[in-house]
Coordinates of C-alpha atoms and ligand atoms in Angstrom, one line a residue:
M28 CA 23.2 38.7 20.9
A29 CA 23.0 37.4 24.5
S30 CA 25.1 34.3 25.0
A31 CA 23.2 31.1 24.8
K32 CA 22.6 28.9 27.9
T33 CA 22.6 25.2 27.5
K34 CA 20.6 22.4 29.0
T35 CA 20.5 18.6 28.6
L36 CA 17.6 17.0 26.9
W37 CA 16.7 13.5 25.6
F38 CA 15.7 13.2 22.0
C39 CA 14.1 10.2 20.1
N40 CA 16.3 9.3 17.2
N41 CA 13.3 8.2 15.2
C42 CA 10.7 11.0 15.6
G43 CA 12.6 13.7 17.3
N44 CA 10.3 13.8 20.4
E45 CA 12.1 15.5 23.2
S46 CA 11.9 14.6 26.9
P47 CA 13.6 16.0 30.0
K48 CA 14.6 12.5 31.1
W49 CA 15.6 9.2 29.5
M50 CA 12.9 6.7 28.6
G51 CA 13.2 3.2 27.3
K52 CA 10.3 3.6 24.9
C53 CA 9.5 6.8 23.1
P54 CA 6.0 7.9 24.2
A55 CA 5.4 9.6 20.8
C56 CA 6.3 7.0 18.3
G57 CA 6.5 3.9 20.4
E58 CA 10.0 2.9 19.4
W59 CA 12.3 1.3 21.9
N60 CA 15.9 2.4 22.8
T61 CA 15.8 5.4 20.6
M62 CA 16.3 8.2 23.2
V63 CA 19.7 9.9 23.0
E64 CA 21.1 12.5 25.3
Q65 CA 21.9 15.9 23.9
T66 CA 22.9 19.3 25.1
V67 CA 20.9 22.1 23.5
A68 CA 21.2 25.8 23.5
T69 CA 18.3 27.6 25.1
G70 CA 17.4 31.3 24.8
P71 CA 18.0 33.5 21.8
A72 CA 20.3 31.1 19.9
S73 CA 17.7 28.4 19.6
K74 CA 15.0 30.7 18.4
R75 CA 13.4 28.7 15.6
V76 CA 10.2 30.5 14.8
A77 CA 10.1 31.2 11.1
S78 CA 8.3 34.4 10.7
V79 CA 7.4 35.4 7.2
P80 CA 8.3 39.0 6.5
G81 CA 5.6 41.2 5.1
Q82 CA 2.8 39.2 6.7
S83 CA 0.5 40.5 9.4
R84 CA 1.1 39.0 12.9
K85 CA -2.5 39.8 13.8
P86 CA -5.3 37.3 13.1
V87 CA -7.2 38.3 10.0
R88 CA -10.6 37.1 8.8
L89 CA -10.1 34.4 6.2
D90 CA -12.6 35.8 3.8
S91 CA -10.7 39.1 3.7
V92 CA -7.5 37.4 2.6
T93 CA -6.7 37.7 -1.1
S94 CA -5.5 34.3 -2.3
G95 CA -2.6 34.6 -4.8
S96 CA -1.5 31.5 -6.6
E97 CA 1.9 30.2 -5.5
D98 CA 4.8 31.5 -7.4
R99 CA 6.5 28.5 -8.9
L100 CA 9.8 27.8 -10.8
S101 CA 10.2 25.0 -13.3
L102 CA 13.1 22.8 -12.6
G103 CA 13.4 21.8 -16.2
S104 CA 12.4 18.2 -15.5
A105 CA 8.8 17.5 -16.5
E106 CA 8.5 14.6 -14.0
V107 CA 10.0 16.4 -11.0
D108 CA 7.8 19.4 -11.8
R109 CA 4.7 17.3 -11.9
L110 CA 5.6 15.6 -8.7
L111 CA 6.0 19.0 -7.0
G112 CA 2.6 20.0 -8.3
G113 CA 3.8 22.1 -11.2
G114 CA 7.3 23.3 -10.3
I115 CA 9.0 24.2 -7.1
V116 CA 7.2 26.9 -5.0
K117 CA 9.4 29.9 -4.2
G118 CA 10.4 30.0 -0.6
S119 CA 9.7 26.3 0.0
L120 CA 11.9 23.7 1.6
V121 CA 11.8 20.4 -0.2
L122 CA 13.4 17.3 1.4
I123 CA 14.6 14.5 -0.9
G124 CA 15.1 11.4 1.3
G125 CA 16.5 8.0 0.5
E126 CA 19.1 5.4 1.2
P127 CA 22.7 6.2 0.5
G128 CA 23.7 5.5 -3.1
I129 CA 20.2 5.7 -4.5
G130 CA 20.8 8.8 -6.6
K131 CA 19.8 11.9 -4.5
S132 CA 23.0 13.8 -5.2
T133 CA 22.8 12.8 -8.9
L134 CA 19.3 14.1 -9.2
S135 CA 19.9 17.3 -7.3
L136 CA 22.9 18.1 -9.5
Q137 CA 21.3 17.0 -12.7
L138 CA 18.3 19.4 -12.2
P139 CA 20.4 22.6 -12.2
L140 CA 22.6 21.4 -15.0
G141 CA 19.6 20.8 -17.1
C142 CA 18.1 24.1 -16.3
P143 CA 20.7 26.8 -17.0
S144 CA 18.2 29.6 -16.8
L145 CA 18.2 29.1 -13.0
K146 CA 21.1 30.4 -11.0
T147 CA 21.8 27.6 -8.5
L148 CA 23.9 27.3 -5.4
Y149 CA 24.8 23.7 -4.8
V150 CA 26.2 23.3 -1.3
T151 CA 27.9 20.0 -0.5
G152 CA 29.1 18.7 2.8
E153 CA 30.0 15.3 1.4
E154 CA 32.2 15.9 -1.6
S155 CA 34.9 18.3 -2.6
V156 CA 34.3 20.8 -5.4
S157 CA 36.4 18.8 -7.8
Q158 CA 34.4 15.6 -7.1
V159 CA 31.2 17.5 -7.9
K160 CA 32.8 18.8 -11.1
M161 CA 33.7 15.2 -12.1
R162 CA 30.1 14.2 -11.5
A163 CA 28.8 17.2 -13.4
D164 CA 31.1 16.3 -16.4
R165 CA 29.7 12.8 -16.4
L166 CA 26.1 14.1 -16.3
G167 CA 26.7 16.6 -19.1
G168 CA 24.5 19.7 -19.4
D169 CA 25.3 23.4 -18.9
S170 CA 27.2 24.3 -15.7
S171 CA 27.6 28.0 -16.4
S172 CA 25.0 29.1 -13.9
C173 CA 25.7 26.5 -11.2
F174 CA 27.8 27.6 -8.2
I175 CA 29.4 24.9 -6.0
L176 CA 30.2 25.5 -2.3
S177 CA 31.9 22.8 -0.2
E178 CA 30.9 23.9 3.3
T179 CA 29.3 22.4 6.4
L180 CA 28.8 25.4 8.7
M181 CA 25.3 26.8 8.3
D182 CA 26.2 30.4 9.1
N183 CA 28.7 30.5 6.3
I184 CA 26.3 28.8 3.9
I185 CA 23.6 31.3 4.6
S186 CA 25.9 34.3 4.2
E187 CA 27.3 33.0 0.9
A188 CA 23.7 32.3 -0.3
E189 CA 22.7 35.8 0.6
E190 CA 25.6 37.2 -1.4
I191 CA 25.1 35.1 -4.5
A192 CA 21.3 35.3 -4.3
P193 CA 20.6 32.2 -6.4
D194 CA 17.2 31.2 -7.8
L195 CA 17.6 27.8 -6.2
M196 CA 19.7 26.3 -3.5
V197 CA 20.6 22.7 -2.9
V198 CA 22.0 21.4 0.4
D199 CA 23.6 18.0 0.3
S200 CA 23.1 16.7 3.0
V201 CA 21.3 17.6 6.2
Q202 CA 23.4 15.1 8.1
T203 CA 26.7 16.8 7.3
M204 CA 25.7 20.4 8.2
Y205 CA 25.9 22.0 11.6
C206 CA 24.9 25.2 13.4
Q207 CA 27.3 26.8 15.7
G208 CA 24.8 27.5 18.5
V209 CA 24.0 23.9 19.0
D210 CA 26.4 21.9 21.1
S211 CA 26.3 18.5 19.5
T212 CA 27.9 16.9 16.5
A213 CA 26.6 17.1 12.9
G214 CA 24.0 14.5 12.2
S215 CA 22.6 14.5 15.7
V216 CA 18.9 15.0 16.3
S217 CA 19.2 18.6 17.6
Q218 CA 21.6 19.6 14.8
I219 CA 19.4 18.2 12.1
K220 CA 16.4 20.0 13.6
E221 CA 18.3 23.2 13.8
V222 CA 19.8 23.0 10.3
A223 CA 16.4 22.3 8.8
A224 CA 14.8 25.2 10.8
T225 CA 17.6 27.5 9.7
L226 CA 17.1 26.6 6.1
L227 CA 13.3 27.0 6.4
R228 CA 13.8 30.4 7.8
F229 CA 16.2 31.3 5.0
A230 CA 13.8 30.0 2.3
K231 CA 10.8 31.8 3.7
E232 CA 12.7 35.1 4.2
S233 CA 14.5 35.2 0.9
G234 CA 11.9 33.5 -1.3
I235 CA 14.6 31.1 -2.6
P236 CA 13.5 27.5 -2.8
V237 CA 15.8 25.1 -1.0
I238 CA 16.2 21.4 -1.9
L239 CA 17.5 19.6 1.2
I240 CA 18.9 16.1 0.9
G241 CA 18.5 13.6 3.8
H242 CA 19.9 10.1 4.2
I243 CA 17.6 7.5 5.5
T244 CA 18.7 4.1 6.5
K245 CA 16.6 1.0 5.7
E246 CA 15.3 1.1 9.3
G247 CA 14.8 4.8 9.2
A248 CA 17.1 4.9 12.3
I249 CA 19.4 7.8 11.8
A250 CA 17.2 10.9 11.8
G251 CA 14.2 9.0 10.5
P252 CA 12.1 10.8 8.0
K253 CA 9.5 11.6 10.6
L254 CA 11.9 14.0 12.3
L255 CA 12.1 16.4 9.3
E256 CA 8.7 15.7 7.8
H257 CA 6.8 18.2 9.9
I258 CA 9.4 20.9 9.4
V259 CA 9.7 20.9 5.6
D260 CA 7.0 21.8 3.0
V261 CA 7.5 18.9 0.7
V262 CA 9.0 15.4 1.1
L263 CA 10.1 13.4 -1.9
Q264 CA 11.4 9.9 -1.2
F265 CA 13.6 7.9 -3.4
E266 CA 12.8 4.2 -3.6
G267 CA 14.0 1.2 -5.5
E268 CA 16.3 -1.7 -5.4
N269 CA 19.9 -0.5 -5.4
R270 CA 20.9 -3.2 -7.8
G271 CA 18.1 -2.5 -10.2
A272 CA 18.2 0.4 -12.6
Y273 CA 14.9 1.9 -11.8
R274 CA 14.3 4.5 -9.1
I275 CA 11.0 5.7 -8.0
L276 CA 10.6 9.2 -6.6
R277 CA 7.5 9.4 -4.5
S278 CA 5.9 12.5 -3.0
I279 CA 4.9 11.6 0.5
K280 CA 4.1 15.1 1.7
N281 CA 3.3 18.2 -0.3
R282 CA 1.9 21.4 1.1
F283 CA 1.4 22.7 -2.5
G284 CA 0.1 19.7 -4.4
S285 CA -1.2 16.1 -4.2
T286 CA 0.7 13.3 -2.5
S287 CA 1.3 9.7 -3.5
E288 CA 2.3 10.8 -7.0
I289 CA 5.4 9.0 -8.3
A290 CA 8.0 9.7 -11.0
V291 CA 10.1 6.8 -12.4
F292 CA 13.7 7.2 -13.3
E293 CA 16.3 4.9 -14.9
M294 CA 19.9 5.1 -13.6
T295 CA 22.2 5.2 -16.6
G296 CA 25.9 5.8 -17.2
T297 CA 25.1 9.5 -17.6
G298 CA 22.7 10.1 -14.8
L299 CA 19.1 9.6 -14.2
R300 CA 16.8 9.4 -17.2
E301 CA 13.1 10.2 -16.9
V302 CA 10.8 7.4 -17.7
E303 CA 7.7 9.2 -19.0
N304 CA 5.6 6.2 -19.5
P305 CA 6.3 3.6 -16.8
S306 CA 3.7 1.2 -18.2
E307 CA 5.9 0.5 -21.2
L308 CA 8.8 -0.4 -19.0
L309 CA 6.9 -2.6 -16.6
M310 CA 4.9 -4.5 -19.2
P311 CA 5.6 -8.0 -20.3
V312 CA 8.8 -8.4 -22.3
H313 CA 8.2 -12.0 -23.4
E314 CA 6.3 -13.7 -26.2
E315 CA 2.7 -14.5 -25.7
G316 CA 1.8 -17.8 -24.2
L317 CA 3.7 -17.9 -20.9
S318 CA 1.7 -19.0 -17.9
G319 CA 1.9 -17.4 -14.5
T320 CA 1.7 -13.7 -15.6
A321 CA -1.1 -11.2 -15.5
V322 CA -1.2 -7.4 -16.0
S323 CA -2.6 -5.2 -13.4
A324 CA -4.0 -1.7 -14.0
M325 CA -2.9 0.2 -11.0
L326 CA -3.0 3.7 -9.8
D327 CA -0.3 5.6 -8.0
G328 CA -1.5 9.0 -6.9
T329 CA -3.4 10.3 -9.8
R330 CA -1.6 8.4 -12.6
P331 CA -2.7 5.0 -13.8
F332 CA -0.1 2.6 -15.0
L333 CA 0.1 -1.0 -15.9
F334 CA 2.6 -3.5 -14.8
E335 CA 3.1 -7.2 -14.8
V336 CA 2.5 -9.6 -11.9
Q337 CA 4.4 -12.8 -12.1
A338 CA 3.6 -16.0 -10.1
L339 CA 5.2 -19.4 -9.9
V340 CA 3.2 -22.2 -8.3
S341 CA 5.0 -25.6 -7.9
S342 CA 4.7 -28.6 -5.6
A343 CA 6.4 -28.0 -2.3
A344 CA 9.8 -29.6 -2.5
Y345 CA 10.4 -30.0 1.3
G346 CA 7.2 -30.8 3.0
T347 CA 6.1 -27.3 4.2
A348 CA 5.1 -25.0 1.5
Q349 CA 7.0 -21.8 0.9
R350 CA 5.4 -18.5 0.3
S351 CA 7.5 -15.6 -0.9
A352 CA 6.6 -12.2 -2.4
T353 CA 8.8 -9.5 -3.9
G354 CA 7.2 -6.1 -3.9
F355 CA 3.9 -7.3 -2.4
D356 CA 2.8 -7.9 1.2
V357 CA 3.3 -11.6 1.9
R358 CA 0.5 -11.6 4.4
R359 CA -1.9 -10.3 1.7
L360 CA -0.6 -13.1 -0.6
N361 CA -1.3 -15.7 2.1
M362 CA -4.8 -14.2 2.5
L363 CA -5.5 -14.4 -1.2
L364 CA -4.2 -18.0 -1.3
A365 CA -6.5 -18.9 1.7
V366 CA -9.4 -17.3 -0.1
L367 CA -8.6 -19.4 -3.3
E368 CA -8.5 -22.5 -1.1
R369 CA -11.6 -22.0 1.0
R370 CA -13.9 -20.1 -1.4
A371 CA -13.0 -21.6 -4.8
G372 CA -11.7 -25.0 -3.8
F373 CA -8.1 -24.8 -5.1
R374 CA -5.7 -26.9 -3.1
L375 CA -2.7 -24.7 -2.8
S376 CA -1.6 -25.5 0.8
Q377 CA 0.9 -28.1 -0.5
K378 CA 2.3 -25.8 -3.1
D379 CA 5.1 -23.4 -3.1
V380 CA 4.0 -19.9 -4.3
F381 CA 6.4 -17.2 -5.4
L382 CA 5.2 -13.8 -6.4
N383 CA 7.1 -11.0 -8.1
M384 CA 6.1 -7.5 -9.1
A385 CA 7.9 -6.3 -12.3
G386 CA 10.5 -3.7 -12.2
G387 CA 11.2 -3.9 -8.4
L388 CA 8.0 -2.0 -7.7
R389 CA 6.4 -2.1 -4.2
I390 CA 2.7 -2.4 -4.6
T391 CA 0.1 -1.4 -2.0
D392 CA -2.9 -0.8 -4.3
P393 CA -5.5 -3.4 -3.4
A394 CA -6.7 -3.3 -7.0
C395 CA -3.7 -5.6 -7.7
D396 CA -5.4 -8.5 -6.0
L397 CA -7.3 -9.7 -9.1
A398 CA -4.1 -9.8 -11.2
V399 CA -2.3 -11.7 -8.4
I400 CA -5.1 -14.3 -8.3
A401 CA -5.1 -14.6 -12.1
A402 CA -1.3 -15.0 -12.2
V403 CA -1.4 -17.7 -9.4
L404 CA -4.2 -19.6 -11.1
S405 CA -2.5 -19.3 -14.5
S406 CA 0.7 -20.8 -13.1
N407 CA -1.2 -23.4 -11.2
F408 CA -3.1 -24.5 -14.4
D409 CA -0.1 -23.9 -16.6
Y410 CA -2.4 -22.0 -18.9
P411 CA -1.6 -18.5 -20.0
V412 CA -3.7 -15.5 -19.5
P413 CA -4.3 -13.9 -23.0
S414 CA -1.9 -11.0 -23.4
D415 CA -4.5 -8.5 -24.3
I416 CA -6.3 -8.8 -20.9
C417 CA -5.6 -6.7 -17.8
F418 CA -7.1 -6.6 -14.3
A419 CA -8.3 -4.1 -11.7
G420 CA -10.2 -5.5 -8.7
E421 CA -9.9 -6.1 -5.0
V422 CA -10.6 -9.6 -3.6
G423 CA -12.6 -9.9 -0.4
L424 CA -12.5 -12.6 2.3
S425 CA -15.6 -14.3 0.9
G426 CA -14.0 -14.5 -2.5
E427 CA -16.1 -11.7 -3.9
I428 CA -14.5 -9.2 -6.3
R429 CA -14.8 -5.7 -5.0
P430 CA -14.8 -2.4 -7.0
V431 CA -11.7 -0.2 -6.9
S432 CA -11.3 3.6 -7.2
Q433 CA -11.1 5.4 -10.5
V434 CA -11.8 2.4 -12.7
E435 CA -12.5 4.6 -15.7
R436 CA -9.0 6.1 -15.7
R437 CA -7.4 2.7 -15.3
A438 CA -9.6 1.4 -18.2
I439 CA -8.7 4.3 -20.5
E440 CA -5.0 3.9 -19.8
S441 CA -5.3 0.1 -20.5
G442 CA -7.1 0.8 -23.8
R443 CA -4.5 3.4 -24.8
L444 CA -1.7 0.8 -24.3
G445 CA -3.5 -1.7 -26.6
F446 CA -5.3 -3.9 -24.1
K447 CA -8.6 -5.3 -25.4
K448 CA -10.3 -6.3 -22.2
I449 CA -10.1 -5.2 -18.6
Y450 CA -11.6 -7.4 -15.8
V451 CA -13.3 -5.5 -13.0
S452 CA -15.8 -6.2 -10.3
S453 CA -19.4 -6.6 -11.4
Y454 CA -20.3 -4.0 -8.7
T455 CA -18.3 -1.4 -10.6
R456 CA -20.4 1.5 -11.7
F457 CA -19.2 3.6 -14.6
D458 CA -20.3 7.2 -15.0
K459 CA -19.4 6.9 -18.7
K460 CA -18.3 3.8 -20.4
P461 CA -14.7 4.1 -21.4
E462 CA -14.1 3.7 -25.2
G463 CA -11.6 1.5 -26.9
I464 CA -11.7 -1.3 -24.3
D465 CA -14.2 -4.0 -23.4
I466 CA -15.2 -4.2 -19.8
V467 CA -15.6 -7.8 -18.4
K468 CA -17.4 -7.8 -15.1
V469 CA -16.8 -10.7 -12.6
S470 CA -18.5 -11.1 -9.3
D471 CA -16.3 -13.7 -7.6
I472 CA -13.4 -16.0 -8.1
P473 CA -15.3 -18.9 -9.7
A474 CA -16.7 -16.4 -12.2
L475 CA -13.2 -15.2 -13.0
V476 CA -12.0 -18.8 -13.5
R477 CA -14.9 -19.7 -15.8
S478 CA -14.3 -16.6 -17.9
L479 CA -10.5 -16.8 -18.1
F480 CA -9.7 -20.5 -18.2
K481 CA -12.9 -22.1 -19.6
N482 CA -10.9 -23.8 -22.4
G483 CA -8.2 -25.0 -20.0
Ligands
TYD23 P1 24.5 9.3 -5.6 O1 23.6 10.2 -6.4 O2 25.7 9.8 -5.1 O3 23.6 8.7 -4.4 P2 23.2 9.4 -3.1 O4 23.5 10.9 -3.2 O5 21.7 9.1 -2.9 O6 23.9 8.8 -2.0 O7 24.9 8.0 -6.5 C1 24.0 7.0 -6.9 C2 24.7 5.9 -7.6 O8 24.5 6.0 -8.9 C3 26.2 5.7 -7.4 O9 26.3 4.4 -6.8 C4 26.8 5.8 -8.7 C5 25.6 5.7 -9.7 N1 25.7 6.6 -10.8 C6 25.4 6.1 -12.1 O10 25.2 4.9 -12.3 N2 25.5 6.9 -13.2 C7 25.8 8.3 -13.0 O11 25.8 9.0 -14.0 C8 26.1 8.8 -11.7 C9 26.4 10.2 -11.5 C10 26.0 7.9 -10.6
MG24 MG1 25.0 11.9 -2.1

């Protein structure tokens, strides 16, 4: 191979954009002070085109292409398989991202241990072989078909992988690996790109699926997810409060399935446990008759689930009212409070309002608005919302309740979990009325108040 030449380039730490000179603001992602200087190899060593063997290089007419379904492997975990769209696709590169300590290594070791029919190569650049063994003992399962390699040089990893020829390879983590041809330290932008490109090439050429782990800081600063997102086939992101026991694995990119699906896990003393029915975990745990709570029927990806919204409204202790929201956009809360004030005549400007989403969830589904309003009003009146009622509706600026997507599926899930009534927008149209639950249609906030708190 010809010896590689080198040149100096500037890379954005956030999105990986490259530039021949330094810039204060990255023109691609708009972040400030993210450009770092790096020497990169040019010429043959930095070739990073992943060509797929056995495929024609000539353009072909699309209608003459025979479409085979992707060849998938089950990872032995129903939730992870579902998130991937029915198992991991052979030859795909899957990135699992998340903050340090959230459970990426635990999950990626637990998968092969729970699936002894797959021969797995687990490559770690962070722990020694005996540390991995200790973790494996703690997790339990069958380790007879799991090979551990403690290595950080990509060339060695690839040649070991070619020799062992596993069914699945795990690389923990992208930040600790390095390629010889690239003249910068492990974890730098150009190393991360090159490591990911090498693994992608390996996966595509060998047909072996690769799970790659990547650390993401809260700010997304070190090799932000964007950098790898366009290289890999699938991005799964771990979320959740570190102190809480629940972890959410969210699919944010999937070339072979739908995105915005989630899987919920519980971190236990013996690893991560799948939570098959998140609704049951996020539902009220207290006796009936507590004011300030309301259940929302939300949708994450294609799966409906129910969770509890908690609000506390009290007179402002120190002059200016406080507004705080956990797991919910505080600006959206302020908007909903302003709507309550202006469109329904509730005087909340002198009240402290605290809002909390159960289980440390972060909610972005607008259908949650109606449950937020109900919880706030319930706390304000100190009058409980009956426990067999749930909500799914968006609230508009004029106080109108707007319809939300896939109401039928939300209603069916609510009925299945024992709810008797679901409050929705009166503009909702059902193709087929869901059975087992009553639909209560409300057009605006005053109508909601009349219906919910008429005895209060
Ligand atoms: P880890 O999977 O190493 O996180 P990451 O690879 O994302 O940095 O560990 C996650 C945390 O989980 C760690 O603080 C210890 C804890 N843990 C348990 O509670 N139970 C267990 O069985 C294991 C293996 C880890
Ligand atoms: Mg780890």
